Each structure stands twice: as C-alpha cells, then as structure tokens.
C-alpha cells in the first residue's frame, strides 16, 4: 500500500481547511476589501514607498490584483499569484482596464508552491486576518523564504508587510441583541466608540513578528493585567497592527490596523479595579477562530480588596 507522506497529509489538511475556512474568498467579498480605506491607503502608500523604479515585484494572494497594480506604477514587472480561478479571471480582466496593467502577470498557482522565474526585490502578501488566524500569511511567507533561498540563494527580498504587532485587551462586552443573548465573535471598527464595550485594562503586546526573520507559526501567551475598571471580564479583544513599511528617514512606519476582534470567554470573571488578572491563550497561525477560543482563560491572580483587608476581617467589611 502506498504510504502517505507528511507533505501529502499537510497538503490534504490545507485543502480541507481551505474550504472550511473560506480561503477562497468569494468575489463579492473583494469589494469590501477594495472599500476598506485604511487598508487600501496603507498599502498604496507603503508600496509607493518600497517599490523603486525598475524593481521586480511578486505578490502572493493577489485577489483583484489591486496591490500588484499599485506596484506596477513603478515596477518593471510584477508577478501576481492567485489560487482561486474566479479571481484569476477577475484580476486579468480588471488589470486590462487599468494603465500599467500589462506589467502585471497574473499567475494561477498555489502561493505555497510558486516561485518567480528570477529574483525579486519586493514581495507583497496580504493574506492577513486578525491575530494571523484563518488566512495563511505566516505559513506562506515561511514557505516562500525557505524555497526562495534554496532556489536563488543570496539575500531575501523586502517583505511588505515587514512586521506585525499583536496585542490583547480584557473587555466587558455586551452580547444583547434585541433581548437575545448571544456571546459571539465580533469585528469592530477601530476608530469609533462602541457603547457596549468597556475596556477593563490597557492592552498588552503578546507577539511581534518580523517577517525578514524566521517566524514561528505557534503563538502561546500568558500574562497579567491590572484591572482599571470594575466589571465582568467576559471577552478578549485582539488587536493586530501591520507594519507595512518602515520609513527610517522619517523615523516612522506605514501601518494598517485591522478591525478589532472581540472573542467571548467561556467563563466570565467578576473583576474589581486594582485586581491583577491572569490571562492565557495559544493558537497556530492560520488556525481557526474556535481553536483560539478554546484555549482562552482568565482568572483573578490578586484580589485587590482581599489583599487590602486587615487580617481576620472579610473583604466585605474592609
Ligand atoms: C485577503 S485576500 C487579498 C487580496 C488582494 N491581495 C487585496 O489586497 O485585495 C487574499 C487572497 O489570497 C488568495 N489565496 C489564498 N490562499 C492562496 C494560496 N495558497 N495561493 C494563492 N492565493 C491564495 C485568496 O484567494 C485571496 O484572493
């Protein structure tokens, strides 16, 4: 009987997961991405900064081809790799309608396998979901770096985004929908105040990934927060800031902040200002949202009222 290699098994898992996790993002969802001004403006600025005249560029996961098209303004050649055959057709059609579109070659291939025919200067990859979950950004970049160095040697191209900073924040989140209680994952705009959300403590950074270096796909974090507002800790907010490009001459960065992802905790905890709470979670980059949720824990490490109570008196009388 033919043996299944580890690589085959991983490929099968990826295919199953692709269907389940929606890696084939439907065409209509690309409209939402095109309409996301923070995302579009951030990528346009970063690509305009990073791509110099005459450069060769590769994009992994090209979708409509918009980011490749931004690069084509200055690049001499762009390879735009897309796995979804519907999007390959759409990208070819749309690029043909835009100036410089002819500089972009849309390649129907798996980003886990494709390498350009010659070395490139910049690699753009936007397979980004909050927390680097669901989409395959980290795995695709890691796979690319290994295969690229094996084929071309020398230095790696510049990656865009260059890095990502991820943080977590304890919340009290309302889950009342017209009287229907539904603790459910939510995605929130970052620029508006959400009346149903109480920030119980300041966020803590749990991971910094520099894509120019080898990056682990495993995330495991345990840390403490000092509670600033009393309430019910029933959710964790996940914050993902993509450093699209570093601009050293201006001591600045061009960033894109993803929508906040708020994930309900299975076991809410009553907390008071001054308490110290333990929070932990772990997941694999590219993994599902439930896989993160299943590991999320929060508990009181130091009860501020009990710590202040004189010996022999219960905190209720302190
Ligand atoms: C978040 S969308 C971004 C699309 C586009 N880059 C943009 O910014 O509008 C990610 C794209 O990656 C594609 N994709 C996912 N997995 C892929 C793979 N293994 N190889 C190539 N493309 C892939 C999806 O079909 C989707 O079009």
GROMACS .gro file of C-alpha atoms and ligand atoms in nm:
model
  345
    1UNK     CA    1   0.000   0.000   0.000
    2UNK     CA    2   0.135   0.342  -0.092
    3UNK     CA    3   0.242   0.540   0.212
    4UNK     CA    4   0.112   0.895   0.263
    5UNK     CA    5   0.399   1.134   0.319
    6UNK     CA    6   0.383   1.408   0.581
    7UNK     CA    7   0.377   1.661   0.298
    8UNK     CA    8   0.071   1.491   0.141
    9UNK     CA    9  -0.106   1.488   0.474
   10UNK     CA   10  -0.032   1.857   0.530
   11UNK     CA   11  -0.150   1.938   0.178
   12UNK     CA   12  -0.476   1.750   0.235
   13UNK     CA   13  -0.529   1.927   0.563
   14UNK     CA   14  -0.466   2.258   0.389
   15UNK     CA   15  -0.719   2.175   0.118
   16UNK     CA   16  -0.984   2.070   0.370
   17UNK     CA   17  -0.912   2.378   0.578
   18UNK     CA   18  -0.922   2.600   0.268
   19UNK     CA   19  -1.284   2.504   0.208
   20UNK     CA   20  -1.378   2.520   0.571
   21UNK     CA   21  -1.200   2.846   0.646
   22UNK     CA   22  -1.300   3.022   0.327
   23UNK     CA   23  -0.956   3.070   0.178
   24UNK     CA   24  -1.142   3.101  -0.149
   25UNK     CA   25  -1.274   3.440  -0.054
   26UNK     CA   26  -1.577   3.494  -0.282
   27UNK     CA   27  -1.558   3.766  -0.546
   28UNK     CA   28  -1.815   3.988  -0.373
   29UNK     CA   29  -1.604   3.999  -0.056
   30UNK     CA   30  -1.321   4.158  -0.256
   31UNK     CA   31  -1.546   4.461  -0.290
   32UNK     CA   32  -1.533   4.501   0.092
   33UNK     CA   33  -1.154   4.486   0.075
   34UNK     CA   34  -1.143   4.746  -0.201
   35UNK     CA   35  -1.374   4.968   0.008
   36UNK     CA   36  -1.160   4.942   0.324
   37UNK     CA   37  -0.991   5.280   0.303
   38UNK     CA   38  -0.742   5.223   0.587
   39UNK     CA   39  -0.622   4.904   0.421
   40UNK     CA   40  -0.613   5.046   0.070
   41UNK     CA   41  -0.448   5.373   0.166
   42UNK     CA   42  -0.190   5.199   0.386
   43UNK     CA   43  -0.090   4.951   0.116
   44UNK     CA   44  -0.083   5.216  -0.157
   45UNK     CA   45   0.149   5.439   0.050
   46UNK     CA   46   0.373   5.152   0.160
   47UNK     CA   47   0.402   5.009  -0.193
   48UNK     CA   48   0.471   5.353  -0.334
   49UNK     CA   49   0.746   5.394  -0.074
   50UNK     CA   50   0.903   5.048  -0.105
   51UNK     CA   51   0.891   4.986  -0.480
   52UNK     CA   52   1.156   5.186  -0.667
   53UNK     CA   53   1.160   5.241  -1.045
   54UNK     CA   54   1.252   4.926  -1.239
   55UNK     CA   55   1.211   4.684  -0.947
   56UNK     CA   56   1.069   4.332  -0.985
   57UNK     CA   57   0.782   4.251  -0.753
   58UNK     CA   58   0.595   3.936  -0.653
   59UNK     CA   59   0.252   3.937  -0.493
   60UNK     CA   60   0.125   3.626  -0.315
   61UNK     CA   61  -0.256   3.605  -0.293
   62UNK     CA   62  -0.336   3.878  -0.545
   63UNK     CA   63  -0.719   3.875  -0.544
   64UNK     CA   64  -0.840   4.153  -0.776
   65UNK     CA   65  -0.475   4.244  -0.847
   66UNK     CA   66  -0.508   4.587  -0.686
   67UNK     CA   67  -0.186   4.570  -0.482
   68UNK     CA   68   0.008   4.439  -0.782
   69UNK     CA   69  -0.135   4.729  -0.977
   70UNK     CA   70  -0.010   4.976  -0.714
   71UNK     CA   71   0.335   4.818  -0.755
   72UNK     CA   72   0.315   4.836  -1.137
   73UNK     CA   73   0.320   5.217  -1.118
   74UNK     CA   74   0.698   5.194  -1.069
   75UNK     CA   75   0.799   4.827  -1.109
   76UNK     CA   76   0.919   4.693  -1.442
   77UNK     CA   77   0.746   4.356  -1.381
   78UNK     CA   78   0.500   4.217  -1.127
   79UNK     CA   79   0.402   3.851  -1.081
   80UNK     CA   80   0.062   3.827  -0.914
   81UNK     CA   81  -0.009   3.478  -0.778
   82UNK     CA   82  -0.368   3.376  -0.710
   83UNK     CA   83  -0.512   3.033  -0.636
   84UNK     CA   84  -0.883   3.099  -0.685
   85UNK     CA   85  -0.960   3.054  -1.059
   86UNK     CA   86  -1.252   3.301  -1.039
   87UNK     CA   87  -1.020   3.569  -0.901
   88UNK     CA   88  -0.754   3.491  -1.162
   89UNK     CA   89  -1.011   3.573  -1.431
   90UNK     CA   90  -1.132   3.884  -1.247
   91UNK     CA   91  -0.778   4.013  -1.190
   92UNK     CA   92  -0.681   3.964  -1.555
   93UNK     CA   93  -0.998   4.142  -1.665
   94UNK     CA   94  -0.956   4.435  -1.426
   95UNK     CA   95  -0.583   4.481  -1.484
   96UNK     CA   96  -0.651   4.503  -1.859
   97UNK     CA   97  -0.879   4.802  -1.783
   98UNK     CA   98  -0.608   4.997  -1.597
   99UNK     CA   99  -0.291   5.171  -1.717
  100UNK     CA  100   0.027   4.970  -1.648
  101UNK     CA  101  -0.192   4.660  -1.605
  102UNK     CA  102   0.013   4.491  -1.878
  103UNK     CA  103   0.316   4.492  -1.644
  104UNK     CA  104   0.132   4.251  -1.413
  105UNK     CA  105   0.138   3.882  -1.499
  106UNK     CA  106  -0.143   3.704  -1.315
  107UNK     CA  107  -0.026   3.352  -1.235
  108UNK     CA  108  -0.278   3.084  -1.143
  109UNK     CA  109  -0.082   2.895  -0.878
  110UNK     CA  110  -0.063   2.800  -0.512
  111UNK     CA  111   0.144   3.050  -0.314
  112UNK     CA  112   0.278   2.755  -0.114
  113UNK     CA  113   0.445   2.626  -0.429
  114UNK     CA  114   0.510   2.913  -0.667
  115UNK     CA  115   0.848   3.082  -0.710
  116UNK     CA  116   0.913   3.359  -0.965
  117UNK     CA  117   1.138   3.279  -1.262
  118UNK     CA  118   1.402   3.526  -1.137
  119UNK     CA  119   1.488   3.702  -0.808
  120UNK     CA  120   1.256   3.983  -0.700
  121UNK     CA  121   1.310   4.297  -0.494
  122UNK     CA  122   0.981   4.313  -0.306
  123UNK     CA  123   0.724   4.051  -0.203
  124UNK     CA  124   0.376   4.173  -0.118
  125UNK     CA  125   0.150   3.937   0.074
  126UNK     CA  126  -0.189   4.029   0.213
  127UNK     CA  127  -0.337   3.707   0.343
  128UNK     CA  128  -0.400   3.877   0.672
  129UNK     CA  129  -0.663   3.811   0.933
  130UNK     CA  130  -0.669   3.946   1.290
  131UNK     CA  131  -0.415   3.758   1.503
  132UNK     CA  132  -0.273   3.599   1.185
  133UNK     CA  133  -0.554   3.344   1.225
  134UNK     CA  134  -0.750   3.175   0.945
  135UNK     CA  135  -0.552   3.309   0.649
  136UNK     CA  136  -0.211   3.164   0.571
  137UNK     CA  137   0.011   3.474   0.582
  138UNK     CA  138   0.272   3.339   0.822
  139UNK     CA  139   0.289   2.988   0.673
  140UNK     CA  140   0.302   3.121   0.316
  141UNK     CA  141   0.584   3.365   0.399
  142UNK     CA  142   0.783   3.098   0.583
  143UNK     CA  143   0.740   2.852   0.299
  144UNK     CA  144   0.836   3.119   0.046
  145UNK     CA  145   1.156   3.219   0.230
  146UNK     CA  146   1.280   2.858   0.252
  147UNK     CA  147   1.210   2.782  -0.115
  148UNK     CA  148   1.337   3.119  -0.242
  149UNK     CA  149   1.671   3.084  -0.062
  150UNK     CA  150   1.708   2.727  -0.190
  151UNK     CA  151   1.648   2.841  -0.550
  152UNK     CA  152   1.824   3.179  -0.563
  153UNK     CA  153   2.045   3.195  -0.251
  154UNK     CA  154   2.171   3.542  -0.162
  155UNK     CA  155   1.957   3.793   0.020
  156UNK     CA  156   1.582   3.772   0.071
  157UNK     CA  157   1.363   4.037  -0.091
  158UNK     CA  158   1.191   4.301   0.119
  159UNK     CA  159   0.857   4.180   0.256
  160UNK     CA  160   0.552   4.400   0.264
  161UNK     CA  161   0.418   4.394   0.537
  162UNK     CA  162   0.753   4.396   0.711
  163UNK     CA  163   0.619   4.301   1.054
  164UNK     CA  164   0.313   4.269   1.272
  165UNK     CA  165   0.249   4.367   1.633
  166UNK     CA  166  -0.032   4.186   1.814
  167UNK     CA  167  -0.192   4.281   2.144
  168UNK     CA  168  -0.474   4.160   2.368
  169UNK     CA  169  -0.707   4.354   2.599
  170UNK     CA  170  -0.959   4.234   2.861
  171UNK     CA  171  -1.313   4.362   2.798
  172UNK     CA  172  -1.661   4.366   2.932
  173UNK     CA  173  -1.866   4.315   2.616
  174UNK     CA  174  -2.241   4.337   2.583
  175UNK     CA  175  -2.399   4.044   2.399
  176UNK     CA  176  -2.763   4.152   2.400
  177UNK     CA  177  -2.919   4.155   2.054
  178UNK     CA  178  -3.277   4.285   2.097
  179UNK     CA  179  -3.308   4.072   2.408
  180UNK     CA  180  -3.134   3.770   2.255
  181UNK     CA  181  -2.818   3.684   2.449
  182UNK     CA  182  -2.554   3.570   2.202
  183UNK     CA  183  -2.187   3.570   2.308
  184UNK     CA  184  -2.034   3.565   1.962
  185UNK     CA  185  -1.710   3.673   1.797
  186UNK     CA  186  -1.729   4.034   1.676
  187UNK     CA  187  -1.524   4.255   1.447
  188UNK     CA  188  -1.523   4.622   1.544
  189UNK     CA  189  -1.415   4.940   1.372
  190UNK     CA  190  -1.107   5.083   1.545
  191UNK     CA  191  -1.198   5.449   1.504
  192UNK     CA  192  -1.536   5.456   1.677
  193UNK     CA  193  -1.655   5.426   2.036
  194UNK     CA  194  -1.852   5.107   2.097
  195UNK     CA  195  -2.117   5.171   2.364
  196UNK     CA  196  -2.143   4.801   2.456
  197UNK     CA  197  -1.771   4.766   2.518
  198UNK     CA  198  -1.589   4.851   2.843
  199UNK     CA  199  -1.209   4.837   2.833
  200UNK     CA  200  -1.116   4.685   3.169
  201UNK     CA  201  -0.737   4.722   3.134
  202UNK     CA  202  -0.483   4.863   2.891
  203UNK     CA  203  -0.379   4.624   2.610
  204UNK     CA  204  -0.063   4.410   2.633
  205UNK     CA  205   0.151   4.315   2.335
  206UNK     CA  206   0.166   3.936   2.306
  207UNK     CA  207   0.361   3.891   1.982
  208UNK     CA  208   0.589   4.082   1.745
  209UNK     CA  209   0.668   3.909   1.417
  210UNK     CA  210   0.944   4.039   1.192
  211UNK     CA  211   0.888   3.875   0.853
  212UNK     CA  212   1.252   3.926   0.750
  213UNK     CA  213   1.339   3.666   1.016
  214UNK     CA  214   1.230   3.306   1.067
  215UNK     CA  215   0.883   3.326   1.223
  216UNK     CA  216   0.719   3.057   1.434
  217UNK     CA  217   0.360   2.974   1.349
  218UNK     CA  218   0.287   2.890   1.713
  219UNK     CA  219   0.163   3.159   1.947
  220UNK     CA  220   0.134   3.090   2.319
  221UNK     CA  221   0.093   3.368   2.572
  222UNK     CA  222   0.033   3.401   2.943
  223UNK     CA  223   0.040   3.741   3.110
  224UNK     CA  224  -0.113   3.965   3.372
  225UNK     CA  225  -0.324   4.280   3.363
  226UNK     CA  226  -0.404   4.533   3.634
  227UNK     CA  227  -0.779   4.596   3.619
  228UNK     CA  228  -0.864   4.966   3.584
  229UNK     CA  229  -1.244   4.942   3.579
  230UNK     CA  230  -1.466   4.706   3.774
  231UNK     CA  231  -1.697   4.486   3.569
  232UNK     CA  232  -1.748   4.143   3.416
  233UNK     CA  233  -1.449   4.021   3.222
  234UNK     CA  234  -1.626   3.821   2.952
  235UNK     CA  235  -1.423   3.882   2.636
  236UNK     CA  236  -1.076   3.941   2.498
  237UNK     CA  237  -1.011   4.196   2.226
  238UNK     CA  238  -0.739   4.100   1.977
  239UNK     CA  239  -0.554   4.391   1.817
  240UNK     CA  240  -0.339   4.347   1.506
  241UNK     CA  241  -0.122   4.628   1.375
  242UNK     CA  242   0.054   4.552   1.046
  243UNK     CA  243   0.377   4.741   0.989
  244UNK     CA  244   0.351   4.763   0.612
  245UNK     CA  245   0.676   4.955   0.567
  246UNK     CA  246   0.938   5.110   0.792
  247UNK     CA  247   1.041   5.460   0.686
  248UNK     CA  248   1.373   5.515   0.868
  249UNK     CA  249   1.440   5.858   0.716
  250UNK     CA  250   1.124   5.986   0.886
  251UNK     CA  251   1.159   5.762   1.193
  252UNK     CA  252   0.811   5.636   1.117
  253UNK     CA  253   0.614   5.343   0.981
  254UNK     CA  254   0.326   5.298   0.739
  255UNK     CA  255   0.072   5.087   0.925
  256UNK     CA  256  -0.258   4.916   0.881
  257UNK     CA  257  -0.461   4.840   1.191
  258UNK     CA  258  -0.703   4.551   1.137
  259UNK     CA  259  -1.054   4.567   1.278
  260UNK     CA  260  -1.057   4.465   1.645
  261UNK     CA  261  -1.163   4.107   1.700
  262UNK     CA  262  -1.358   4.051   2.023
  263UNK     CA  263  -1.381   3.691   2.132
  264UNK     CA  264  -1.611   3.585   2.418
  265UNK     CA  265  -1.464   3.394   2.713
  266UNK     CA  266  -1.632   3.065   2.805
  267UNK     CA  267  -1.614   3.152   3.176
  268UNK     CA  268  -1.667   3.521   3.260
  269UNK     CA  269  -1.500   3.657   3.577
  270UNK     CA  270  -1.619   3.943   3.802
  271UNK     CA  271  -1.328   4.182   3.846
  272UNK     CA  272  -1.271   4.498   4.051
  273UNK     CA  273  -1.040   4.791   3.986
  274UNK     CA  274  -0.698   4.709   4.130
  275UNK     CA  275  -0.729   4.331   4.080
  276UNK     CA  276  -0.448   4.154   3.897
  277UNK     CA  277  -0.577   3.902   3.645
  278UNK     CA  278  -0.405   3.615   3.469
  279UNK     CA  279  -0.488   3.570   3.101
  280UNK     CA  280  -0.361   3.299   2.869
  281UNK     CA  281  -0.428   3.156   2.523
  282UNK     CA  282  -0.250   2.978   2.243
  283UNK     CA  283  -0.305   2.908   1.875
  284UNK     CA  284  -0.138   2.823   1.549
  285UNK     CA  285  -0.116   3.099   1.289
  286UNK     CA  286  -0.360   3.012   1.012
  287UNK     CA  287  -0.570   2.817   1.262
  288UNK     CA  288  -0.942   2.861   1.314
  289UNK     CA  289  -1.108   3.114   1.545
  290UNK     CA  290  -1.259   2.836   1.762
  291UNK     CA  291  -0.910   2.689   1.806
  292UNK     CA  292  -0.803   3.014   1.975
  293UNK     CA  293  -1.127   3.050   2.169
  294UNK     CA  294  -1.096   2.700   2.316
  295UNK     CA  295  -0.766   2.794   2.484
  296UNK     CA  296  -0.865   3.134   2.627
  297UNK     CA  297  -0.852   3.151   3.009
  298UNK     CA  298  -0.887   3.438   3.255
  299UNK     CA  299  -0.878   3.428   3.637
  300UNK     CA  300  -0.803   3.657   3.930
  301UNK     CA  301  -0.441   3.631   4.044
  302UNK     CA  302  -0.460   3.902   4.312
  303UNK     CA  303  -0.793   4.015   4.456
  304UNK     CA  304  -0.725   4.381   4.538
  305UNK     CA  305  -0.995   4.404   4.807
  306UNK     CA  306  -0.880   4.086   4.982
  307UNK     CA  307  -0.518   4.198   4.966
  308UNK     CA  308  -0.608   4.529   5.139
  309UNK     CA  309  -0.837   4.377   5.407
  310UNK     CA  310  -0.689   4.370   5.762
  311UNK     CA  311  -0.614   4.016   5.884
  312UNK     CA  312  -0.918   3.838   6.028
  313UNK     CA  313  -1.174   4.063   5.855
  314UNK     CA  314  -1.353   3.957   5.544
  315UNK     CA  315  -1.317   4.188   5.239
  316UNK     CA  316  -1.689   4.269   5.265
  317UNK     CA  317  -1.620   4.464   5.587
  318UNK     CA  318  -1.285   4.607   5.489
  319LIG     C1  319  -0.720   3.882   0.181
  319LIG     S1  320  -0.725   3.847   0.009
  319LIG     C2  321  -0.627   3.980  -0.052
  319LIG     C3  322  -0.642   4.004  -0.197
  319LIG     C4  323  -0.559   4.119  -0.253
  319LIG     N1  324  -0.417   4.098  -0.230
  319LIG     C5  325  -0.600   4.251  -0.197
  319LIG     O1  326  -0.525   4.304  -0.116
  319LIG     O2  327  -0.707   4.299  -0.228
  319LIG     C6  328  -0.619   3.705  -0.002
  319LIG     C7  329  -0.616   3.641  -0.138
  319LIG     O3  330  -0.526   3.529  -0.131
  319LIG     C8  331  -0.579   3.425  -0.212
  319LIG     N2  332  -0.518   3.298  -0.165
  319LIG     C9  333  -0.548   3.228  -0.052
  319LIG     N3  334  -0.470   3.119  -0.043
  319LIG    C10  335  -0.389   3.120  -0.152
  319LIG    C11  336  -0.285   3.035  -0.198
  319LIG     N4  337  -0.249   2.926  -0.130
  319LIG     N5  338  -0.221   3.068  -0.313
  319LIG    C12  339  -0.254   3.180  -0.383
  319LIG     N6  340  -0.353   3.263  -0.344
  319LIG    C13  341  -0.419   3.236  -0.230
  319LIG    C14  342  -0.728   3.432  -0.191
  319LIG     O4  343  -0.799   3.368  -0.295
  319LIG    C15  344  -0.749   3.585  -0.187
  319LIG     O5  345  -0.774   3.635  -0.317
   0.00000   0.00000   0.00000
